[in-house]
Short mmCIF file of C-alpha atoms and ligand atoms in Angstrom, two decimals:
data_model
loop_
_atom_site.label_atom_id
_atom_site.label_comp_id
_atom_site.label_asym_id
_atom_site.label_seq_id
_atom_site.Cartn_x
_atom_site.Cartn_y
_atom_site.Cartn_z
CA UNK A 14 -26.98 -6.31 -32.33
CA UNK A 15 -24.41 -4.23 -34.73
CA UNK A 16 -21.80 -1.84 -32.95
CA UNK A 17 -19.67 0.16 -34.32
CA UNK A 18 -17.91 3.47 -33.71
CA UNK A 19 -21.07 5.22 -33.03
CA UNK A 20 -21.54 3.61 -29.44
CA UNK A 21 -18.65 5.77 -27.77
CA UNK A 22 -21.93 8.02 -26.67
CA UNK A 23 -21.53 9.45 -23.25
CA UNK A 24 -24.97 7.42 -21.70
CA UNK A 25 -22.95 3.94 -22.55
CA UNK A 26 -20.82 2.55 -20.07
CA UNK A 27 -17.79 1.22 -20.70
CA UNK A 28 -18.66 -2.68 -18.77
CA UNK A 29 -21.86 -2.80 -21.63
CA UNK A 30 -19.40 -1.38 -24.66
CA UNK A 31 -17.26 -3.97 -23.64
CA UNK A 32 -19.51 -6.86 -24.54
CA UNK A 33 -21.26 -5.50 -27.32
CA UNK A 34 -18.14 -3.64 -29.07
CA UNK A 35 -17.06 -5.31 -32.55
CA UNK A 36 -19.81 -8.02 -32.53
CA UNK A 37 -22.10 -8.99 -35.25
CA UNK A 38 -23.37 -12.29 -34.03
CA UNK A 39 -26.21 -11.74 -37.11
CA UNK A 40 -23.31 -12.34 -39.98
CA UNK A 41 -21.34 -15.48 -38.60
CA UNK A 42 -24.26 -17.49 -38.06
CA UNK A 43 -25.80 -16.12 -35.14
CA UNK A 44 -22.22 -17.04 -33.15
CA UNK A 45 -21.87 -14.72 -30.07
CA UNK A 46 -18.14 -14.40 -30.54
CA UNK A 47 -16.79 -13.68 -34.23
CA UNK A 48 -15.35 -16.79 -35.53
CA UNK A 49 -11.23 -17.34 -36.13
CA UNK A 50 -11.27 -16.67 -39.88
CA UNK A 51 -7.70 -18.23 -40.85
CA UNK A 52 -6.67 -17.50 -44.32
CA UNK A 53 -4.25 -15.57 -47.20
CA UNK A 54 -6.40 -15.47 -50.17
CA UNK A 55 -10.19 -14.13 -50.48
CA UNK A 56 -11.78 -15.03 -53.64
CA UNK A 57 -13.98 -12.36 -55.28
CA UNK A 58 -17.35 -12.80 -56.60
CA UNK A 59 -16.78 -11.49 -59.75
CA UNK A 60 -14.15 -8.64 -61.54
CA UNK A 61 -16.31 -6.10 -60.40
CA UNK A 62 -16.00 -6.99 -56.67
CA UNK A 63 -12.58 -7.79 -57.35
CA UNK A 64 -11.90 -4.36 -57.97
CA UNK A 65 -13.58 -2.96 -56.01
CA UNK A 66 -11.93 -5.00 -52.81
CA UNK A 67 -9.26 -3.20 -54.07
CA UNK A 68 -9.53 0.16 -53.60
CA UNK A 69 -7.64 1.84 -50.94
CA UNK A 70 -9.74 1.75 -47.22
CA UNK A 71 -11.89 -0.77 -48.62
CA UNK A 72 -12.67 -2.22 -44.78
CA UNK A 73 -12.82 -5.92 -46.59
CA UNK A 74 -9.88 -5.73 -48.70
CA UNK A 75 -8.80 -8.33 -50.53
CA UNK A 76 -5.36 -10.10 -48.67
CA UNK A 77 -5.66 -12.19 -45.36
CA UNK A 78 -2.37 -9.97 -44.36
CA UNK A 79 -4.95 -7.14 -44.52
CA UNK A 80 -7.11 -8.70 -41.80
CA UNK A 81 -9.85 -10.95 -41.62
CA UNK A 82 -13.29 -10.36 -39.98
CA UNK A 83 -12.13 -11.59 -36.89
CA UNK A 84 -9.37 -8.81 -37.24
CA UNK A 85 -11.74 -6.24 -37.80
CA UNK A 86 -13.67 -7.24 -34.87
CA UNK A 87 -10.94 -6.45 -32.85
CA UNK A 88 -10.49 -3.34 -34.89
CA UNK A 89 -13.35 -1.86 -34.14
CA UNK A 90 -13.75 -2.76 -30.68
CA UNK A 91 -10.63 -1.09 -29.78
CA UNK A 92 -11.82 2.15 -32.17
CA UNK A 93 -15.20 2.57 -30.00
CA UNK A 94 -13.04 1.85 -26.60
CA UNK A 95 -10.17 4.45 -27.00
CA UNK A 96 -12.17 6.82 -29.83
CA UNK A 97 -9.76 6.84 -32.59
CA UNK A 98 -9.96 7.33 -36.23
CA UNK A 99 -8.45 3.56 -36.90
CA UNK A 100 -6.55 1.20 -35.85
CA UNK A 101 -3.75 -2.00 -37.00
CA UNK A 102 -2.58 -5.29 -35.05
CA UNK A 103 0.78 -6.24 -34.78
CA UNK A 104 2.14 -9.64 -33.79
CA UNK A 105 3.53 -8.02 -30.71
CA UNK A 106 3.75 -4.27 -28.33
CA UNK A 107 7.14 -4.10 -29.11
CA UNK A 108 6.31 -4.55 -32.66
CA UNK A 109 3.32 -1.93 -32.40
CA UNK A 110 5.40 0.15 -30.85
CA UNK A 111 8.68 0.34 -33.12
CA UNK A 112 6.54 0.60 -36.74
CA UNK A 113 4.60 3.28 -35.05
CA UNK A 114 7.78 5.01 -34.83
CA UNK A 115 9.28 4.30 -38.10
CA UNK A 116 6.18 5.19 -40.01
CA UNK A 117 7.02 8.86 -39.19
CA UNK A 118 10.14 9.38 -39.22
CA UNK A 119 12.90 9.83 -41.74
CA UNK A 120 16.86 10.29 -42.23
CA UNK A 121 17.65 13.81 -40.89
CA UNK A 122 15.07 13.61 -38.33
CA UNK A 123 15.04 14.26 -34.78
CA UNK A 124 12.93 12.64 -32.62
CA UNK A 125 12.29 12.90 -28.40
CA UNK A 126 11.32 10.17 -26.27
CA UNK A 127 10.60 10.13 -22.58
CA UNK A 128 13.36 8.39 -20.25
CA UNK A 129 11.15 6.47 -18.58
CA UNK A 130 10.16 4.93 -21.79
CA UNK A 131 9.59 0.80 -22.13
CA UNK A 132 13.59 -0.46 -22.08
CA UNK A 133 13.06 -2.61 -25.79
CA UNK A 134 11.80 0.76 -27.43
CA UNK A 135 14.38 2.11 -25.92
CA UNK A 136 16.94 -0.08 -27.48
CA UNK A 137 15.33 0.30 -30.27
CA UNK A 138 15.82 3.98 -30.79
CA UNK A 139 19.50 3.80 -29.62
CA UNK A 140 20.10 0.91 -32.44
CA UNK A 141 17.90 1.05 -35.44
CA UNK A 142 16.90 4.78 -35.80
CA UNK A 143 20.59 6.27 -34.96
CA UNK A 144 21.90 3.49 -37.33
CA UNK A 145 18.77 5.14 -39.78
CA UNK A 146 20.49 8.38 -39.09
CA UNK A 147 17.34 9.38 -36.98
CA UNK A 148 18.75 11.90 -34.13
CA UNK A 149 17.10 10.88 -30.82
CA UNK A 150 16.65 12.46 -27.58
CA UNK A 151 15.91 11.32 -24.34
CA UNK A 152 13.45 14.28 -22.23
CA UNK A 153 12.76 13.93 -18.56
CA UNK A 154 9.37 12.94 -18.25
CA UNK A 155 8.38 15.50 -15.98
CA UNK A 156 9.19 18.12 -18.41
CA UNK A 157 6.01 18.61 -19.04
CA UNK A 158 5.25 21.99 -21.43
CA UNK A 159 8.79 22.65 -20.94
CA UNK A 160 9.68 20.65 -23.65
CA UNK A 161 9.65 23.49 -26.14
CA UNK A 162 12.66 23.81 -25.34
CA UNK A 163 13.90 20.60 -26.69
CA UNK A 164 11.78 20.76 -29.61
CA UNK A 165 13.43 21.18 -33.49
CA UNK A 166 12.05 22.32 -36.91
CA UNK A 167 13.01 18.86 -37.96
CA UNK A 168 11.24 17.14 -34.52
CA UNK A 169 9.04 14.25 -36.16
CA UNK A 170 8.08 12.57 -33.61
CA UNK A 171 7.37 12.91 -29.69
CA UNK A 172 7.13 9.40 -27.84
CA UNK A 173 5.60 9.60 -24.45
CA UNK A 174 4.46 6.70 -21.85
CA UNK A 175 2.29 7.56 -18.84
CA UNK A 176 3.22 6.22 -16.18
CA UNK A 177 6.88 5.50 -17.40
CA UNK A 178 7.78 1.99 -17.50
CA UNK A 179 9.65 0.62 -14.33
CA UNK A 180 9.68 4.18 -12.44
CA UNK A 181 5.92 5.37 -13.38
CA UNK A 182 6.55 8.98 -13.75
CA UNK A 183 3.07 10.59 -14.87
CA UNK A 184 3.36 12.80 -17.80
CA UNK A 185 1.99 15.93 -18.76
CA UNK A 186 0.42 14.37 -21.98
CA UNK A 187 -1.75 17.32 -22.73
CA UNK A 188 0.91 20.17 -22.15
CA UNK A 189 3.55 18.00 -24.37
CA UNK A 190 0.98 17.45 -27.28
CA UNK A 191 0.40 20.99 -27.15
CA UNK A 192 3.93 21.99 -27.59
CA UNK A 193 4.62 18.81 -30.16
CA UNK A 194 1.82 20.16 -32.60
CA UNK A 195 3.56 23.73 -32.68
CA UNK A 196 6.01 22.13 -34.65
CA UNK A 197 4.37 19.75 -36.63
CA UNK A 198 5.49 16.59 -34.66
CA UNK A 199 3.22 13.78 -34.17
CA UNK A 200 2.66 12.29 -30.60
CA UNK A 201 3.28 8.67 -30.05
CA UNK A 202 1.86 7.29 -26.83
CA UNK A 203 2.92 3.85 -25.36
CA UNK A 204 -1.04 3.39 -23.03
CA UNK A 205 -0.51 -0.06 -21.91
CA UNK A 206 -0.27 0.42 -18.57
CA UNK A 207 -3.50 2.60 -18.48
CA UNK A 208 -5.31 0.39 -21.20
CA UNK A 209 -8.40 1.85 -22.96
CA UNK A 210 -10.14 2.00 -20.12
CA UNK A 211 -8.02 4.47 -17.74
CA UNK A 212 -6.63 6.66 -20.45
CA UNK A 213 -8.39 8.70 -23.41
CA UNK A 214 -5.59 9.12 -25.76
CA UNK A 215 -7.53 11.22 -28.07
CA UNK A 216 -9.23 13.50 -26.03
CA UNK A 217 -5.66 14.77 -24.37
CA UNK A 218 -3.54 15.51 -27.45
CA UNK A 219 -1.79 12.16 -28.71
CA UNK A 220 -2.04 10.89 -32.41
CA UNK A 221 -1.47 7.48 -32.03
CA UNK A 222 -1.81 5.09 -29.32
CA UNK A 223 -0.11 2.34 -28.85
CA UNK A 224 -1.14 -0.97 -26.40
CA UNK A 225 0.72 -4.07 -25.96
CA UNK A 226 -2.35 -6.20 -26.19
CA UNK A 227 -0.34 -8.91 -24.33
CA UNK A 228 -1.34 -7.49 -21.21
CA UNK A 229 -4.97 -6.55 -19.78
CA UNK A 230 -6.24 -6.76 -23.63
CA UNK A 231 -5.65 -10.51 -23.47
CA UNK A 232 -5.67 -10.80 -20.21
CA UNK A 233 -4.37 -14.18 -19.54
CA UNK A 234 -0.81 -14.40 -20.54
CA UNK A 235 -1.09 -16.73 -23.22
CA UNK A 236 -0.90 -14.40 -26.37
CA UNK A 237 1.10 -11.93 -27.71
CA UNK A 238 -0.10 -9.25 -29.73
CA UNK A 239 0.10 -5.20 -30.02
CA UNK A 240 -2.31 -2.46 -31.12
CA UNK A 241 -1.88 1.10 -32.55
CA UNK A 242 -4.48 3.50 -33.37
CA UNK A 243 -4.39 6.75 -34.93
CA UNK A 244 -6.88 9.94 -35.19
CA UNK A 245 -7.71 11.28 -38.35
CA UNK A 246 -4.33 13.11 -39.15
CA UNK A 247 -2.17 10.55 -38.28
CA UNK A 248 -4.18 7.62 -39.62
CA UNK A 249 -2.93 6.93 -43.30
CA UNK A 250 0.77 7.54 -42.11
CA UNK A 251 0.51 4.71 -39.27
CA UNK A 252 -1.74 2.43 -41.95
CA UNK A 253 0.79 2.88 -44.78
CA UNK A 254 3.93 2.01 -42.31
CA UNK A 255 2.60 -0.91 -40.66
CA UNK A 256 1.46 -2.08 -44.53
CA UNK A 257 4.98 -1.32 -46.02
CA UNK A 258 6.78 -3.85 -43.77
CA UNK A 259 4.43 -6.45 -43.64
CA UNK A 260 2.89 -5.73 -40.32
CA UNK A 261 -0.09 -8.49 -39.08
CA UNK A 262 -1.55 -10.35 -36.51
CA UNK A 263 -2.55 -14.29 -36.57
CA UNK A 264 -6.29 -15.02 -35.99
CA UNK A 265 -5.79 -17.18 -32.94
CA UNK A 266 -4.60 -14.51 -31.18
CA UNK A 267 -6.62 -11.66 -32.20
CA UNK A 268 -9.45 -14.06 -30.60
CA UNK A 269 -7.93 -14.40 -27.75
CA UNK A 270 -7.75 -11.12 -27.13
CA UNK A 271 -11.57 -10.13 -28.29
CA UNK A 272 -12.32 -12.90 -25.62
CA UNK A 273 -9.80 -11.19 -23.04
CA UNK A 274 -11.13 -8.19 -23.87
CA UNK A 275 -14.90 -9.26 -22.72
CA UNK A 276 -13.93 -8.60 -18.89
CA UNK A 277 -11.46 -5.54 -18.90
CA UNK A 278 -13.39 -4.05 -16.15
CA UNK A 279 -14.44 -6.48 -14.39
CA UNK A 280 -10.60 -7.53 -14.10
CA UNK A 281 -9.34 -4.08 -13.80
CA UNK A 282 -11.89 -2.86 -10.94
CA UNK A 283 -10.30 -6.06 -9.29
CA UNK A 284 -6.77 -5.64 -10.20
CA UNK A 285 -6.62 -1.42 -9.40
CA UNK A 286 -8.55 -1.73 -5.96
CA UNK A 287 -6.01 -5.09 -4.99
CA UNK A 288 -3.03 -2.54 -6.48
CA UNK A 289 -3.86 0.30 -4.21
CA UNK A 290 -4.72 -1.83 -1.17
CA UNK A 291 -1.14 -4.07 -1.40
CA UNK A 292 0.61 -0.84 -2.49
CA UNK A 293 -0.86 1.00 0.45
CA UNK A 294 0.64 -2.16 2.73
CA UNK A 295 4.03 -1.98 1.38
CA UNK A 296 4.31 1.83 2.44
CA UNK A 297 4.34 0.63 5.90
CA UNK A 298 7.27 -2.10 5.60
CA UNK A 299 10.53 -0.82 6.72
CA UNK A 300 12.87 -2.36 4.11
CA UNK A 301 10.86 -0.46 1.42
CA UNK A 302 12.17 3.26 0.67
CA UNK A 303 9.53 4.38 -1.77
CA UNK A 304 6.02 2.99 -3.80
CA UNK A 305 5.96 3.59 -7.15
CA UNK A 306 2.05 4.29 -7.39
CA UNK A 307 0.93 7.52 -8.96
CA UNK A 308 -2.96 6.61 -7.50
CA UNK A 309 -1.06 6.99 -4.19
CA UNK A 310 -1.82 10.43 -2.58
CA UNK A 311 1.77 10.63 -1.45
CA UNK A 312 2.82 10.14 -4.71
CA UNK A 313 4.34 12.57 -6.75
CA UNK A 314 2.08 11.76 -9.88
CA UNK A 315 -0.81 11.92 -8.25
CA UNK A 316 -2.06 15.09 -9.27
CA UNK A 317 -1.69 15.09 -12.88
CA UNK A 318 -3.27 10.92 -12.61
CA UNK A 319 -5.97 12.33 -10.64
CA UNK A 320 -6.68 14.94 -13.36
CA UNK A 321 -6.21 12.87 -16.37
CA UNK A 322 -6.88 9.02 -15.96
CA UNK A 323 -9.97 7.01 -15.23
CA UNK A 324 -8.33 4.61 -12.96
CA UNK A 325 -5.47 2.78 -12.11
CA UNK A 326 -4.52 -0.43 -13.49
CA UNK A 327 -2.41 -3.13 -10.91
CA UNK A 328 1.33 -2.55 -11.93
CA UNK A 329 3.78 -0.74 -10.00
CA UNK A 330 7.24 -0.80 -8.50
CA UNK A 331 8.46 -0.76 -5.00
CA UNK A 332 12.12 0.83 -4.11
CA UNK A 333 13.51 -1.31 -1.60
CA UNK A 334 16.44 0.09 0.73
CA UNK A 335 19.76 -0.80 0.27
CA UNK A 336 19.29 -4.66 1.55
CA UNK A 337 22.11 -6.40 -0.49
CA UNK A 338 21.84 -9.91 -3.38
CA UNK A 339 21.33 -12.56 -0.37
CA UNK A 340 18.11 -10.55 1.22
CA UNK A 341 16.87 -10.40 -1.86
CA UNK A 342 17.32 -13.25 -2.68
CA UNK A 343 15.24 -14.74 0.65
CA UNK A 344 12.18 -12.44 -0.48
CA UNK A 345 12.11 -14.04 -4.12
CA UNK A 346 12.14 -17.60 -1.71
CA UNK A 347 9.73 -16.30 0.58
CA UNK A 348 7.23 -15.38 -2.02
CA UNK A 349 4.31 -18.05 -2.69
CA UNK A 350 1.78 -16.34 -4.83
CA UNK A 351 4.32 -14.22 -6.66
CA UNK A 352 6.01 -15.24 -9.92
CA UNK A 353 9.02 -14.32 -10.81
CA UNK A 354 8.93 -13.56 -14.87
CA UNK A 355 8.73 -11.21 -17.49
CA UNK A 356 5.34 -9.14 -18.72
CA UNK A 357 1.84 -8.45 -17.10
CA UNK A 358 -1.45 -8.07 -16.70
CA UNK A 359 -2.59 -11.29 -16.71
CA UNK A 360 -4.82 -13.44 -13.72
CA UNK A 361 -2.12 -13.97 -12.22
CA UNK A 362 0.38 -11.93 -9.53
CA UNK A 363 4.14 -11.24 -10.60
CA UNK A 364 7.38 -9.94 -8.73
CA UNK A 365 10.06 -9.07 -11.27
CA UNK A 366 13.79 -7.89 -9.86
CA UNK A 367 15.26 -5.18 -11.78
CA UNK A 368 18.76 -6.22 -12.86
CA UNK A 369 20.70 -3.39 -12.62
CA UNK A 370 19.22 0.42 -12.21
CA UNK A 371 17.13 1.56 -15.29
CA UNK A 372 18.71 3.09 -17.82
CA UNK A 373 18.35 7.21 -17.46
CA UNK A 374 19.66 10.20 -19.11
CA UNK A 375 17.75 12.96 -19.02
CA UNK A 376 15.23 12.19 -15.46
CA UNK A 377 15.87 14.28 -11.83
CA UNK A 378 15.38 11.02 -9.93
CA UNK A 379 17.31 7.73 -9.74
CA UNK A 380 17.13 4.57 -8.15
CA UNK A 381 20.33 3.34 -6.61
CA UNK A 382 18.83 0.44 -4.57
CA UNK A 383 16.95 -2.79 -6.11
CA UNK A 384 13.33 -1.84 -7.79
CA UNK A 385 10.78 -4.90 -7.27
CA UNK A 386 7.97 -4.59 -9.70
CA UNK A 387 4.66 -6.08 -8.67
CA UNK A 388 1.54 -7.05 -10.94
CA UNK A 389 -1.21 -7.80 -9.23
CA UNK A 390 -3.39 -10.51 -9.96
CA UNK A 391 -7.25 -12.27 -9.28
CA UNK A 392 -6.22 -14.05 -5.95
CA UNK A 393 -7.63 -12.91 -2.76
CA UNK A 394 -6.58 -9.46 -1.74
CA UNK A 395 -5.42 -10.94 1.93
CA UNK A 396 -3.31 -13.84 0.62
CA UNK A 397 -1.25 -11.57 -1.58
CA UNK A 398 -0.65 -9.60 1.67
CA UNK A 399 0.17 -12.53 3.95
CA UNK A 400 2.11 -13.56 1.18
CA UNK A 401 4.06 -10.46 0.84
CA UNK A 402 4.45 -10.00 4.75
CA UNK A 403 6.11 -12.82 5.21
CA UNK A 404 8.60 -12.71 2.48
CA UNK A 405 9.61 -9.11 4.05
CA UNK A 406 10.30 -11.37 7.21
CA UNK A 407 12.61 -13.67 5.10
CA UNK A 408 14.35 -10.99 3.80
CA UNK A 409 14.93 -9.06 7.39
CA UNK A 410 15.77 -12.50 9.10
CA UNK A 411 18.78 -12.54 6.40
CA UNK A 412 20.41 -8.73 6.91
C1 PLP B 5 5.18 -5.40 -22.42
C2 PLP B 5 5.23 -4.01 -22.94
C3 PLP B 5 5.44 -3.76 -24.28
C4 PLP B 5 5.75 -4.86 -25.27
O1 PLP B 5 4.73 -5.79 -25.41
P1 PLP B 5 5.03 -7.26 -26.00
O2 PLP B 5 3.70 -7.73 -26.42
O3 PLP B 5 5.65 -8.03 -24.89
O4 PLP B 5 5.97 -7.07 -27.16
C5 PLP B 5 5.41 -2.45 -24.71
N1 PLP B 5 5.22 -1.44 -23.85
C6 PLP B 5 5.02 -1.64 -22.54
C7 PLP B 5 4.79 -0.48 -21.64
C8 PLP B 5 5.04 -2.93 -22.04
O5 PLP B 5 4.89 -3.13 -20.73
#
């Protein structure tokens, strides 16, 4: 039962790649998951496998910082799910996402990323690559192919997210690649929120992809870990980054996530049709000024989500109208099935308050009033709404 890359062929579905991708049951003792290899050194046979461990793109090289076989499981299951060249862990997204970025960039360079871009990259470009004397630039993600004009001789990299963290603008991936290559830049794109699944990175234009495994990957929000992968062009730049500072992933948690990763779509088919259905629900509450949904008809994304993603995954952000801290603060009370903390994507159903409006440059629409955004988790469809109903009651009760 080997698979590899070669099962991305159009007559398998993605529910049977998912179990079969990156297992070998036949060379860890039959085991149906691969094992958590733990270890720094591997001892060679002899001088002659010694050496050659160590040639470059040897797939068992010869340091546990390198990966282990459970590593490479991982590896490869994410190559035959998103149909890249290759692909590294990293011990976190953020992590993934940053050494992404600095593997092609340099002093002197100028590099665009969307606005609606995941706040730590963000901060992350405005500290460490200005301070690296890295010029960067913030582009409206609706720009689309209009971003030629923004483009430089010395443009390295192009760093897009679709939808855009927080606000969920839906980018014209394919007309930005297009644009990026013209000038040689490479196109960096952040997929979590579409996973493998709802997004093929490689078939609209983007180098490397980039998922914080933390989410739907795992699954269950107890690991962290992040995941880039390249095509063919991009691939020894990413590898050689990622190597040069050290990059890695524990075992434990590369596990966790091959086990996570068993029931994407069962999860997902679960998670999007929940998504639309409460998302659909919140439309009609009066305190709510806008969904943030781009698999809502009415929503402004919908188009260019309809044209270029498989699905929908369960995240996305309601507007509220202006309602004022002690409202608020009666929904957060009111809520019973909703948490109140930080990430996503796991079994279980979040509400996170935006602090203060997102940071934005460069985008046409802002959000004065307080942004809610919801995950949606595994528990019945009708509870979440009950739930959500009457917390909306709480909060009008207190205007
Ligand atoms: C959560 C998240 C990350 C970072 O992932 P961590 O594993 O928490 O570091 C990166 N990008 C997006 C879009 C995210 O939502």
């Amino acid at each position: 039962m080997t698979s590899d890359h070669s099962s991305g062929s159009p007559t398998t579905h993605v529910d049977t790649q998912l179990v079969h991708c990156g297992r070998e049951p036949a060379r860890f003792a039959g085991m149906v998951n691969t094992p958590v290899f733990r270890g720094s050194t591997i001892i060679a046979n002899n001088l002659e496998d010694w050496e050659a461990a160590r040639q470059i793109d040897n797939p068992m090289s010869n340091y546990g910082r390198f990966g282990t076989p459970t590593t490479r499981s991982f590896e490869q299951a994410i190559v035959t799910l998103e149909g890249g060249h290759n692909c590294l862990v990293f011990p976190s997204g953020l992590s993934a996402c940053t050494h992404s970025i600095m593997a092609f960039v340099k002093s002197g360079d100028h590099v665009l990323i969307t606005d609606s871009v995941y706040g730590p990259t963000r901060t992350f470009a405005d500290r460490v690559l200005r301070r690296m004397g890295v010029e960067v630039e913030y582009f409206d993600p609706l720009i689309g192919g209009e971003i030629r004009t923004l483009l430089r001789p010395n443009t390295s990299v192009v760093f897009v997210e679709s939808p855009g963290s927080w606000t969920f603008e839906v980018q014209d991936i394919p007309a930005i690649a297009e644009e990026a290559h013209k000038v040689g830049a490479y196109v960096l794109l952040d997929n979590t929120w579409a996973t493998p699944l709802f997004f093929k990175p490689f078939e609209h234009g983007v180098d490397v992809s980039i998922h914080a495994a933390t989410k739907y990957i795992v699954g269950h929000s107890d690991a962290l870990l992040g995941v880039a992968s390249a095509n063919e062009r991009a691939w020894c730049i990413l590898k050689h980054g990622a190597h040069d500072f050290g990059q890695t992933a524990g075992p434990d948690d590369i596990y966790l996530a091959l086990r996570g990763m068993r029931s994407m779509a069962v999860r997902l088919r679960q998670h999007s049709e929940s998504g639309i259905q409460l998302a659909e629900y919140l439309q009609t509450q009066p305190l709510v000024e806008r969904v943030l949904h781009p698999a809502l008809p009415s929503d402004p994304g919908y188009k260019l989500w309809q044209r270029d993603f498989l699905g929908a995954s369960g995240l996305f952000t309601i507007a509220l109208k202006e309602v004022g801290r002690p409202a608020l603060s009666k929904f957060f009370d009111g809520l019973q099935l909703f948490g109140i903390g930080l990430s996503w994507g796991g079994f279980e159903s979040l509400a996170l308050p935006l602090d203060k409006p997102p940071t934005r440059v460069a985008s046409a629409t802002t959000y004065p009033n307080p942004l809610v955004r919801i995950h949606v988790g595994l528990e019945n469809i009708d509870d979440l709404i009950a739930d959500m109903g009457l917390a909306f009651k709480r909060m009008e009760q207190a205007l």
